Amino acid sequence: MSRWRPALRIARRDALRHRGRSILVLVMIALPVLAVSAADVVYLTSDVNSVESLDRRLGAADALVTAQPGAGKVLQDFDPNSGSTSGAGGSDQEATSLAQVRATLGREVPATEWVETQLSVDTDRGVIDIGANELDVSSPLADGLFKLTSGRWPADDAEVTINAALAVKGFALGDDITIHDGKTLTVVGIAESTTSRNWPRAVARPGALGADTQGTHQWLIGGGAVSWSQVQALNAVGALVLSRAVIENPPPDSERPAEIRSWSSGVDESVIAVVVLIVVMALLEVVLLAGPAFAVGTRRQARTLALMAASGGTPRQARRVILAGGLVLGGTAAVLGVVLGIAVGWALLPVVQHFSDSWLGPFEVGPLHLLAVAAFGLLSAFLAAVVPAWLASRQDVVAVLAGRRGDRKPGLRSPMLGLVLVGLGVAASAAGAGQLGGGSTLIAASAIVSVLGMILLVPVVVTTLARLSRRLPLVARYAVRDAARHRTRTVPAVAAVAATVAGVVALGIGNASDAAESEATYQPQLAMGMASVTSYAEEGDDPIDWSAYADAIHRQDPGARVSEVVSYDAPSAGSFVDVELRRPDRPEREMFMQSYSGTFGNLLVGPDMLGLASPVRDGDLDAARRTIQQGGIVVFTDARVDGDRVVVGGTRYSDDGSDDDALEPLQLPAYFLQVRGYGPAMAVVADGVLDPLGLTSSTTGLLLDAHGLSKADEDRIQEELRGLDSNAYLFVERGYQADDATLILLGILFGLGAVLMLGGTLTATFLALSDAKPDLATLSAVGAAPRTRRGVAAAYALVVGAVGALLGAAVGFIPGIAVTYPLTSTTYYASGLDAAGDPLPSHFVDIPWLMIVGLVVVLPLVTSLIVGLTARSRLPLVARLD
């Protein structure tokens, strides 16, 4: 340590002397440390583990016992939510009773039943589902399960307390709330569950809501700790147990049932690979971003180090001086980043809570996590100083003391190693692309190797550009040659931009290709812009009044075009019909589609029903309508089918199996209509055509033209329909809808890439301008216009940004395209066809050109413009020897 003490003292004094550069390095290192520390605090606070959730799940009770009918003997993890299984107890086996629970525990314990289920309540528009809780909240055991915010708890069976999520549906204190097909209660309080926030809930006294638990019982148990052996004894009689004592002081892992342990898989290797990839790339990015600052700092100390060497100092001592700067700045940045990260994480908790459906846990800081994050910051600063330190120890002392500036001529070893690494990256990507399982891990590793190889090639690229810059304007020529002359500050900046772009391009290609696969393999259930309304009648219910459904739709959308869907083979009382189709020359039933929805039945009636399908060829629809108008049948297919006639047959089955009749085959003129996605039925026929078979037609749903119907309108109509029938369901075919997460991810990728590119380019540019003050002052002295410095600054920013972006995009294509093979392989699709019936490709590749052009072309130009507008145009004359 004594050998490092002088170096650390020099580094501390140098950091205080050059505050601007020191602050820049501190920001570069501290920002990622701050971000990760804040994210860790938010994650740990929002991740409510079993111990932290006990009061929310148990209140003040010692255990929660759940008994289901037919459970038999059950097995469970220490926390039953983590895993449980039940034996075959038989459907007629009753659930464990409270008396059995007390007998198994061997003592008389206080208990209160807690019913948790789902009910429907009537609203002004229709019906919504809510979480229903029947519980004696006055029991000490229930203390902590719900928090009263206004009003009071129910005093009798005619009162109910609701939460804010249910209150916004149109209920206030003193209002009546009606259980759908049930009783009416008066709202007397507003209370929140201590577990979830946004799900509408109601709390009433036991039995007040009339909740049907299907024989399941749940009790809060007090009277002392419930041990693991008692939990197992209760498992033996068919009850699951959440025990406070077991969760707070879990037994050895060997006590867990073997079946439960076998379900607990280790950490997924692909997850480990992704984490390693993120850590390595983040470390590399921070090192590269901070590298130019250390390179400039080393250049500023070059004369001091040369004098030290001339006085007998060793190269090792010179390296220690530069590395000590990394330790001083890195340690300071790590501490600042962690402290500020904790504060930022705490400040973000209300924002996170606003968007979370469940309540966050207690404020939590992970010391070991933050220690690792701080070590990351310190290591990144140390590594950023390694290359400048190594170069400083090998500098030409005479040249430095004479005032000659510039780096050594690049050798061939690094570029050759870079080519080898890029080649290995390409080979690994190709190997990973050929593996359907586990290929992503190999591709992730190849991305790191490719980026490392690219970094080693940057000096050659910059030097080559300098040699080709002879015909460029002065400012561009100066910028390119200055970048090549001072590679120690140029290469890290270019590499940082390139690494950023490579990662963004690779992830962008993978994400866009995955979305392209989802779009190509999407199977529409109806024609685009159409909607269906369906329901089913329970046994003993009256027939569905579809006109009332249509009226409900018109109340929310007066201009809606609604028509009834009529089916020929809807099940009738006591029987159902299995319809078969085949061509006359085929002896057996034919399946003309891999699958169809059958929502309305197998055989639809009338030409209007063709609107339910989405034909592959638009012209086919007119021919299909003519066939129906002429008394024929239109058969839906997912591939081309030859033929112009179809035999309709089948069997009528009685519900009790006592009277099964084969239908007399009927041959009809046919048109085979190839459709996209799922067919709405087997076929469409004209009204009355199948009467000779003894089939009767009936309305089985509604068809709605939903062009222009917004999602809000859809929700209102659905709520209105649920008011008529809790089984009513509205489906709107909107085609493939890109997942919001996909769009958000692409936006985040572009935003992250833009920030890192701007940060890296601006940092390197202004450091370069600071380092080049003597040269720029000389230009002014020999007559260069003031705008020349602005031009040089803009040109330097363009060189760093454009070269880095182009290299990064080229490297990013390697893992980006490779990952599309395992990610979007179509070998999992049995039919091998898309929605139009065309063969699927082996995989999908979709290049997000707009994002790539923005990163490679637009951002470097914007950065160059920003630098050109903000750079100083005049400098005081200084000597070339600084």
PDB file of C-alpha atoms in Angstrom, residues 467-474 477:
ATOM      1  CA  ARG A 467      -5.347   8.619 -45.166  1.00  0.00           C
ATOM      2  CA  LEU A 468      -8.399   8.988 -47.413  1.00  0.00           C
ATOM      3  CA  SER A 469      -9.229  12.517 -46.227  1.00  0.00           C
ATOM      4  CA  ARG A 470      -6.934  14.344 -48.664  1.00  0.00           C
ATOM      5  CA  ARG A 471      -9.771  15.794 -50.752  1.00  0.00           C
ATOM      6  CA  LEU A 472     -11.987  16.788 -47.823  1.00  0.00           C
ATOM      7  CA  PRO A 473     -12.508  20.443 -46.799  1.00  0.00           C
ATOM      8  CA  LEU A 474     -10.087  21.847 -44.234  1.00  0.00           C
ATOM      9  CA  ARG A 477      -9.654  16.963 -42.958  1.00  0.00           C
TER      10      ARG A 477
END
